Short mmCIF file of C-alpha atoms in Angstrom, two decimals:
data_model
loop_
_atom_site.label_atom_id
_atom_site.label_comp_id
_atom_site.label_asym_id
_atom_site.label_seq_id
_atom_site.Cartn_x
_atom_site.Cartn_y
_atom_site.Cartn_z
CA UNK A 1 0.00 0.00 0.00
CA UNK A 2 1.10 3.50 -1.14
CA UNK A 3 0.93 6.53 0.62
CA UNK A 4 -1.18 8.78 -2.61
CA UNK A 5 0.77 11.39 -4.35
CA UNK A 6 -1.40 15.24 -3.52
CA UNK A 7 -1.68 17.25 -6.12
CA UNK A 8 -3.34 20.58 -6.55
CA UNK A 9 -6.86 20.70 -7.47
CA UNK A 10 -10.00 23.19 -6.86
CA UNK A 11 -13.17 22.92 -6.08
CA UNK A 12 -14.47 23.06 -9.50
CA UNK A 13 -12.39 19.78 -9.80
CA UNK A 14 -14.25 17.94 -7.73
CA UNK A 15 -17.96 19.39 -9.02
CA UNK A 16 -19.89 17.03 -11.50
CA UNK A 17 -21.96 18.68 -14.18
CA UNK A 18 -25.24 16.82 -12.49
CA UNK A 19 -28.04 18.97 -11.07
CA UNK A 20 -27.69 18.92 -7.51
CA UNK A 21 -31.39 17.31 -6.30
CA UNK A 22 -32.35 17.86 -2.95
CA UNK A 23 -35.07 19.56 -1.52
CA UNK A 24 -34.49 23.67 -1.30
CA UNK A 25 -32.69 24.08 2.25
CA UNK A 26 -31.95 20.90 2.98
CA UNK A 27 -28.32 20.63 4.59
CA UNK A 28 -26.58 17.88 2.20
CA UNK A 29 -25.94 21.19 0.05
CA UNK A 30 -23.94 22.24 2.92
CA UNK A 31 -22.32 19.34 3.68
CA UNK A 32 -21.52 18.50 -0.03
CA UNK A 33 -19.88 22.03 -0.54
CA UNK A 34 -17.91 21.19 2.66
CA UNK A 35 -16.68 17.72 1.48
CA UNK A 36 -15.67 19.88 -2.18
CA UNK A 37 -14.12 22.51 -0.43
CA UNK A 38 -11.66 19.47 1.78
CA UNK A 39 -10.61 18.04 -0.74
CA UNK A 40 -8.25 19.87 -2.40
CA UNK A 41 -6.86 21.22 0.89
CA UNK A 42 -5.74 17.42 1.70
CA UNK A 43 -4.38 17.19 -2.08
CA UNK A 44 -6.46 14.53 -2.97
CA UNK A 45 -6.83 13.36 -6.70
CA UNK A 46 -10.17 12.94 -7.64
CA UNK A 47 -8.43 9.94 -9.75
CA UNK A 48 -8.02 7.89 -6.72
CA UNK A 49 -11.22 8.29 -4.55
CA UNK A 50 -14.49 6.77 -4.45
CA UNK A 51 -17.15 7.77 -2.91
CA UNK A 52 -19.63 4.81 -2.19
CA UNK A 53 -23.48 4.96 -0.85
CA UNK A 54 -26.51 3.01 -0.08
CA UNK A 55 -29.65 3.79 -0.21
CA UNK A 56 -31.29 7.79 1.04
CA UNK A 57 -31.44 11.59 0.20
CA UNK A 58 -27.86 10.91 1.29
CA UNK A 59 -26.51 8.32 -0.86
CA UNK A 60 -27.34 10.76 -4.14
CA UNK A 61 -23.55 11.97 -3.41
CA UNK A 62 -21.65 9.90 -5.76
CA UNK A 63 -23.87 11.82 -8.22
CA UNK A 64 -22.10 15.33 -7.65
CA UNK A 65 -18.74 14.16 -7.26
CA UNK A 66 -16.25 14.25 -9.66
CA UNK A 67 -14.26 10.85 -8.24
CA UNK A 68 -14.99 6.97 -9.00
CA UNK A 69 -18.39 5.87 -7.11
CA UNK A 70 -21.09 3.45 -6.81
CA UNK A 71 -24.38 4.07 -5.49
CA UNK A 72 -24.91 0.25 -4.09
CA UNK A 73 -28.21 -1.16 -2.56
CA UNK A 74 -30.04 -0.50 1.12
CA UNK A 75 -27.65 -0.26 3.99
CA UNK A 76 -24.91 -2.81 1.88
CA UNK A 77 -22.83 0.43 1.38
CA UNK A 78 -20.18 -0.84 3.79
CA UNK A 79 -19.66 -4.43 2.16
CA UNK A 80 -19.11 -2.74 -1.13
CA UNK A 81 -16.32 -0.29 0.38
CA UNK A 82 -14.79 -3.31 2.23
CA UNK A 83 -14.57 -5.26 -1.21
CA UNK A 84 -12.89 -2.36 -3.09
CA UNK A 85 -10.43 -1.69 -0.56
CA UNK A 86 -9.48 -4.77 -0.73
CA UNK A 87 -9.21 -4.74 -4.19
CA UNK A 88 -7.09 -1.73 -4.35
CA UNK A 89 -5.95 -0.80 -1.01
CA UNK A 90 -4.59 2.64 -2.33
CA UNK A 91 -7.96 3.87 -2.83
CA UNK A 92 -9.45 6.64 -0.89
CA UNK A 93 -12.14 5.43 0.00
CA UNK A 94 -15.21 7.76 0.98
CA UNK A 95 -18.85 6.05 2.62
CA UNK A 96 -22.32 7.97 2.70
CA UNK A 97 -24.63 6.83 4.43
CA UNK A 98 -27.78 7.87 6.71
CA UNK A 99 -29.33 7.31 9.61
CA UNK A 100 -31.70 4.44 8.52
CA UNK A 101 -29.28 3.20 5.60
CA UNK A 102 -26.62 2.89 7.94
CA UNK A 103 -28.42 2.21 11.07
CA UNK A 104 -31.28 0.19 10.17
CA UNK A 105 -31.04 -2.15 7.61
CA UNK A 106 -27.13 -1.47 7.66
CA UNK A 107 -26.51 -1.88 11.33
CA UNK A 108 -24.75 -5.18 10.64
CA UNK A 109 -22.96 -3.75 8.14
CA UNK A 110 -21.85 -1.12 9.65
CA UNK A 111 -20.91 -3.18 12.57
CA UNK A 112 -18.66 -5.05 11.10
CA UNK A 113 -16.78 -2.44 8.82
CA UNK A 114 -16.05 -0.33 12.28
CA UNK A 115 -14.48 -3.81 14.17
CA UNK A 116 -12.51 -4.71 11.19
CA UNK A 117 -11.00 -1.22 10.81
CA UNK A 118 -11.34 -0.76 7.32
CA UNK A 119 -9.65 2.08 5.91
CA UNK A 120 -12.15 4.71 4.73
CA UNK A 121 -14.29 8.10 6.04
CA UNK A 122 -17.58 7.28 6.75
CA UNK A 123 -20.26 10.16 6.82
CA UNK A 124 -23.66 9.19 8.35
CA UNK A 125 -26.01 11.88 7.43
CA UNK A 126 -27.99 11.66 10.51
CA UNK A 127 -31.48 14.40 10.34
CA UNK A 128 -33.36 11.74 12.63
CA UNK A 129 -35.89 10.57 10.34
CA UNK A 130 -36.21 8.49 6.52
CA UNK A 131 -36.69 11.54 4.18
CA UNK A 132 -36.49 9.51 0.66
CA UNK A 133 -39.42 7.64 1.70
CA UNK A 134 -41.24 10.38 2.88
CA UNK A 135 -41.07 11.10 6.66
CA UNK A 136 -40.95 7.72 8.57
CA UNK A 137 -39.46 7.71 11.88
CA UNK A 138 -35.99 6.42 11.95
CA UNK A 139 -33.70 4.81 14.07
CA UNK A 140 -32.46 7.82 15.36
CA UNK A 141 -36.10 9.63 15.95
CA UNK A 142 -36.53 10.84 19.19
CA UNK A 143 -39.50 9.45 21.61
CA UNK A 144 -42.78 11.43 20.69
CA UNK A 145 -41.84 11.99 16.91
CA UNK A 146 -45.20 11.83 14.84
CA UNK A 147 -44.67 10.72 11.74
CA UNK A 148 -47.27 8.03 8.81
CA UNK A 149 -45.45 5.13 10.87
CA UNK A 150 -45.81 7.02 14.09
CA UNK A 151 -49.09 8.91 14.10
CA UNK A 152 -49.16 8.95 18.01
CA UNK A 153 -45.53 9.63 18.13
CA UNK A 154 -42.53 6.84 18.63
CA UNK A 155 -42.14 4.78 21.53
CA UNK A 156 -38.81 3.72 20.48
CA UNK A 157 -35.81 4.40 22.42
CA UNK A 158 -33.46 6.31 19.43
CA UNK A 159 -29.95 4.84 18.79
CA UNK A 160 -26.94 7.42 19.56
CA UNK A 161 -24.94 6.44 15.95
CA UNK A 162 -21.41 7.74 17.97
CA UNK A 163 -22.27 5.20 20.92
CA UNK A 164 -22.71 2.40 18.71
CA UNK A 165 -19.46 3.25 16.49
CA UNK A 166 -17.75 3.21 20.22
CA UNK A 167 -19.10 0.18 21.20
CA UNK A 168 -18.49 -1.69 17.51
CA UNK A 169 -14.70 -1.25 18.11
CA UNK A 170 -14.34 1.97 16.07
CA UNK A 171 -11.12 3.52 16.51
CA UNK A 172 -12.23 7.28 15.49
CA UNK A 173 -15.42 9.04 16.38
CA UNK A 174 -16.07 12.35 15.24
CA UNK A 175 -19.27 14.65 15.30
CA UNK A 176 -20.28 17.64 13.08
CA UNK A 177 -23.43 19.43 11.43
CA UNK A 178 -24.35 20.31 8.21
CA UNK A 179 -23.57 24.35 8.33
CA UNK A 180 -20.93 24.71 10.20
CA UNK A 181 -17.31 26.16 10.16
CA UNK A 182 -15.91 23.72 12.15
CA UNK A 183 -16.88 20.62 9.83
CA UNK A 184 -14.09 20.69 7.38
CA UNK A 185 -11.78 20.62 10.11
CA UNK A 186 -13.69 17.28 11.39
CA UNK A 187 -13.32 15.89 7.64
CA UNK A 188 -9.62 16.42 7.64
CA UNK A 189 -8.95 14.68 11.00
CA UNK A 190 -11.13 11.72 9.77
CA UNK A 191 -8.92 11.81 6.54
CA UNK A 192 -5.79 11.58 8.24
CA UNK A 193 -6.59 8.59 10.80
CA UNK A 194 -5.59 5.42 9.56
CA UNK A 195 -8.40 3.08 9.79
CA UNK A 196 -12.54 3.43 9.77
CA UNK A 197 -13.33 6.83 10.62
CA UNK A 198 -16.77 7.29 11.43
CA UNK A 199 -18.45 11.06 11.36
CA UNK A 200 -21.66 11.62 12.59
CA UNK A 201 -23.36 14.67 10.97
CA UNK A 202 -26.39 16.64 12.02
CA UNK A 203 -28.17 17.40 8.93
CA UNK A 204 -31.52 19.48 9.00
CA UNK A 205 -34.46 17.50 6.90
CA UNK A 206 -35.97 20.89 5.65
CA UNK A 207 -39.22 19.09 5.14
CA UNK A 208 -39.47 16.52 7.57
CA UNK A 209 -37.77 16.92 10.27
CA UNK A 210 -37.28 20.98 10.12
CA UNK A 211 -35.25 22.45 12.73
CA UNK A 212 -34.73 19.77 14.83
CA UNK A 213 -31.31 20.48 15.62
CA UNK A 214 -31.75 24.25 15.97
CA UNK A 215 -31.16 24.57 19.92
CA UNK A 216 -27.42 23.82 19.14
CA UNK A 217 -27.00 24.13 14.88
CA UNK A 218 -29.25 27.35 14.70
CA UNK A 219 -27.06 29.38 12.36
CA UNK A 220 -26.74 31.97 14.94
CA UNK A 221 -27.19 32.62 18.74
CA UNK A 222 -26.98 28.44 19.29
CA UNK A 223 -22.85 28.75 20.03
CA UNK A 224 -23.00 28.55 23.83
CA UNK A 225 -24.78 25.53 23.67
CA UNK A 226 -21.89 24.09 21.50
CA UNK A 227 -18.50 21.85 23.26
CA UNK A 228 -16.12 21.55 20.11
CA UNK A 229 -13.69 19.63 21.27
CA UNK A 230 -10.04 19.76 20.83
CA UNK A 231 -6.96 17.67 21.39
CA UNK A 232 -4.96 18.79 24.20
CA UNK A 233 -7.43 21.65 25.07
CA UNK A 234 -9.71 22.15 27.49
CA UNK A 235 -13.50 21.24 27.66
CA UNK A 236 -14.82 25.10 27.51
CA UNK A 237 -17.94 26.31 25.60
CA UNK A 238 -20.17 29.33 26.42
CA UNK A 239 -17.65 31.80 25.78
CA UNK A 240 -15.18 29.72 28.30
CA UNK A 241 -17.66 30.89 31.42
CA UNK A 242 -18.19 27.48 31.55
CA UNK A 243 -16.50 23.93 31.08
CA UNK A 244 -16.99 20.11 31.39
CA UNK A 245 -14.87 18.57 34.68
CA UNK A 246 -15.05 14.70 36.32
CA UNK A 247 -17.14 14.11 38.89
CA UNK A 248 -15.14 11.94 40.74
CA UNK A 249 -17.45 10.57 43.60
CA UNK A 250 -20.31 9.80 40.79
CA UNK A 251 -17.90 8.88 37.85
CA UNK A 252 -19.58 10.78 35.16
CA UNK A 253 -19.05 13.74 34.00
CA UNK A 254 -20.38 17.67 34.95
CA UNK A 255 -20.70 21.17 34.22
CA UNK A 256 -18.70 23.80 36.00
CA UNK A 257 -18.28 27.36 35.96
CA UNK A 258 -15.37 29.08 35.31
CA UNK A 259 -14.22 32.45 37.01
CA UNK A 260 -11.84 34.79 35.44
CA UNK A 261 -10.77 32.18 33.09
CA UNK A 262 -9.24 29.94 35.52
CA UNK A 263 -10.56 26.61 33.88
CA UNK A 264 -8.05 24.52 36.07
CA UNK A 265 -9.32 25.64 39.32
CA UNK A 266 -12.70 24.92 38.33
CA UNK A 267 -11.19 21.39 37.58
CA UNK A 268 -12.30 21.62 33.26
CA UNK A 269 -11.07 18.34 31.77
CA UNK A 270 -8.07 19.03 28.67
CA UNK A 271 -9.56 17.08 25.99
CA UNK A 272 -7.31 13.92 25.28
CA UNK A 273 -8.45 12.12 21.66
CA UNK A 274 -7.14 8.79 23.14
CA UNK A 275 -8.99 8.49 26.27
CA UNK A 276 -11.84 5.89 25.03
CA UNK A 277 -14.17 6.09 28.27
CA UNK A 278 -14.06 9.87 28.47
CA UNK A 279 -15.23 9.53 24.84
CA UNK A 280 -18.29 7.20 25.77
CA UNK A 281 -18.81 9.66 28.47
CA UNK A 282 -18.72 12.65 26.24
CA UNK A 283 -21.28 10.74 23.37
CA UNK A 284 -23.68 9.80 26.26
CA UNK A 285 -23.94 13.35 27.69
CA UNK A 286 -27.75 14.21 27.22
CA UNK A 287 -28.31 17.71 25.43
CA UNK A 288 -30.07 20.44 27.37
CA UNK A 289 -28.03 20.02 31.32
CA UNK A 290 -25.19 19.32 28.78
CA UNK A 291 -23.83 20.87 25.49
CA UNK A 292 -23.28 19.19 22.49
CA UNK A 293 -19.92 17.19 21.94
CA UNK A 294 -18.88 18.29 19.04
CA UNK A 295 -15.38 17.44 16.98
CA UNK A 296 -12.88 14.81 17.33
CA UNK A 297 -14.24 12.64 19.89
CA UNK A 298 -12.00 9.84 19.75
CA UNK A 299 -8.88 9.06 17.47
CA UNK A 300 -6.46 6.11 18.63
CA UNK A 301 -5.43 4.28 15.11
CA UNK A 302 -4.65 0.64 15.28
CA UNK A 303 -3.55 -1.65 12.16
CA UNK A 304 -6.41 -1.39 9.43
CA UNK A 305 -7.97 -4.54 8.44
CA UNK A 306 -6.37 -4.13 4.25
CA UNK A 307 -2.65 -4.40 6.05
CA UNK A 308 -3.54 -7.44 7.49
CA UNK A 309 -5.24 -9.35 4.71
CA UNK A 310 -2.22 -8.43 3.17
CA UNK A 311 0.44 -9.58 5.25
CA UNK A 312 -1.67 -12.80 5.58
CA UNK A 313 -2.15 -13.40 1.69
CA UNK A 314 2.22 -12.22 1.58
CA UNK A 315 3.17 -15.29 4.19
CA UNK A 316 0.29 -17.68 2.20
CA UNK A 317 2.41 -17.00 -1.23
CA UNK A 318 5.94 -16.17 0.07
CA UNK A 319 8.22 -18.93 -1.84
CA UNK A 320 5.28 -20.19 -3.94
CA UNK A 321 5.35 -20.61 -7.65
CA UNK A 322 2.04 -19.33 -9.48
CA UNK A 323 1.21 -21.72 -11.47
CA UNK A 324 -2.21 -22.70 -12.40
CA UNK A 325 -1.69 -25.69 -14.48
CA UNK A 326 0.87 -27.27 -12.07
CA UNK A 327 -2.01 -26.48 -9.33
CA UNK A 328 -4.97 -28.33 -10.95
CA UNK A 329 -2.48 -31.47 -11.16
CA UNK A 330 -1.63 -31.47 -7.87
CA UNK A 331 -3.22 -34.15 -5.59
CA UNK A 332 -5.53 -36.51 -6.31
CA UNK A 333 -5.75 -36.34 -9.97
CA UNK A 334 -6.11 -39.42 -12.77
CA UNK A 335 -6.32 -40.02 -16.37
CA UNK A 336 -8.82 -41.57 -18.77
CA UNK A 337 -7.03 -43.53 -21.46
CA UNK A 338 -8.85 -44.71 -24.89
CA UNK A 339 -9.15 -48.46 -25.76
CA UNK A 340 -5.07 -48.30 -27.19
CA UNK A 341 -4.19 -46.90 -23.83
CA UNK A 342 -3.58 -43.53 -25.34
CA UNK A 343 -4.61 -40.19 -23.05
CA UNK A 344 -8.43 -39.14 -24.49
CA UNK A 345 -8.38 -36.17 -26.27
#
């Protein structure tokens, strides 16, 4: 496997000369111009990257990129990747999915690309509801949402899509939302990881599921509600007035206010990408007595799951000849001779 050669590119590069189909407002504009605008600050070549989908509003991104892609069946987005990375491990390999693609009938899926550590960015579009098919609850819908499958509202528990990448062995967790600032900065650190990273990103559902997100995404006035996280920082949001610190007796985490910018002596927590159960603690926090965890959650790389099919299929072959015929008449193998004993034709 090859490290890829960066070259210089724009964002016009990486633009297709499809119509870009969503619904007016929705946020996968946003996030699309975001992934467009990455790009050619990592150096990518749009020569080498695929970007690979399921099944969702979300998984029409292959469309407006100008890369290699394959817009595969319902939630079997992940199986595909695997297999082309496999194929080619040099690939960059890019995965779209949604909250129901990639949490419903993808869960397994999804599951087992996270464990194995596959090398890609995976981007699950999360707006807490099934938009394609026209405003079903989702996996991710909170209790109470009314929807045609929910008319009363949802009983259902919602899954937290960073607690099960945590808990499937994932070795980067990162959160983001559709408009903001901070997301390319989440893209890169996925990009640079070595292994699955997995990016949850709030994206608003202009028609079904408007504003859901707007007590901490609201374009403005939302910021204090916001904890973007930050290697080797501290835990500060609201302006640094306040902070997140360990509550020690209780073994969870708290808010704590912070005079005169003195975060230590109000015990605030430096942010440490590598610390895996202050990252379950920080994906757990519930919103409203807590801000929003926002950033690089977690990021501790291990070896991916391509360098170690490969260093399997190396010691399988090392000293080996390859040959096919000698192969097939190897073991247990006989001839048929005609009546004169000769070989049959």
């Amino acid at each position: 496997m090859n490290a890829p050669t960066k070259i210089e590119t724009t964002l016009k590069d990486w633009e297709t000369d499809q119509e870009v189909r969503w619904c007016p407002g929705c946020g996968d504009y946003a996030i699309l111009k975001a992934v467009q605008r990455t790009l050619p600050q990592l150096g990518a070549d749009p020569s080498n990257t695929v970007f690979i989908s399921g099944i969702g509003c979300s998984s029409r991104f292959p469309y407006y990129m100008e890369t290699y892609g394959f817009h595969t069946i319902h939630g079997r987005a992940p199986a595909v990747a695997t297999g082309v990375k496999l194929a080619n491990p040099d690939l960059d390999i890019w995965l779209v999915t949604g909250d129901g693609d990639g949490l419903s009938i993808g869960g397994n899926h999804m599951l087992h690309v996270l464990r194995r550590n596959v090398n890609m960015q995976i981007m699950l579009f999360n707006n807490e509801i099934y938009g394609l098919t026209k405003g079903q609850y989702s996996p991710t819908s909170r209790i109470g949402t009314r929807s045609p499958s929910t008319p009363i509202g949802s009983v259902d528990r919602p899954a937290n899509p960073c607690a099960f990448a945590l808990g499937a062995g994932a070795r980067f967790v990162g959160r983001g939302f559709d408009v903001s600032k901070n997301l390319p900065d989440v893209l890169k650190a996925a990009h640079a990881h070595q292994g699955a990273a997995f990016i949850e990103i709030f994206q608003n559902c202009i028609v079904y599921n408007k504003d859901v997100f707007n007590d901490f995404a609201a374009p403005k006035g939302a910021e204090d509600r916001q904890l973007w996280l930050e290697d080797g920082q501290p835990m500060l949001f609201a302006g640094g007035t306040q902070g997140i610190a360990l509550d020690n007796e209780n073994l969870c985490l708290k808010v704590v206010d912070v005079t005169d910018g003195d975060w230590e002596a109000a015990g605030v927590i430096v942010h440490d990408v590598t610390n895996r159960s202050i990252a379950h603690m920080l994906v757990e926090l519930p919103f409203g007595p807590f801000p929003m965890a926002l950033g690089v959650l977690y990021d501790d790389p291990r070896p991916t799951f391509e360098s170690g099919v490969a260093e399997e299929r190396a010691k399988a072959t090392a000293g080996k000849e390859a040959n096919l015929a000698k192969l097939l008449g190897s073991g247990q193998t006989w001839s048929v001779d005609d009546k004169e004993g000769h070989p049959a034709e």
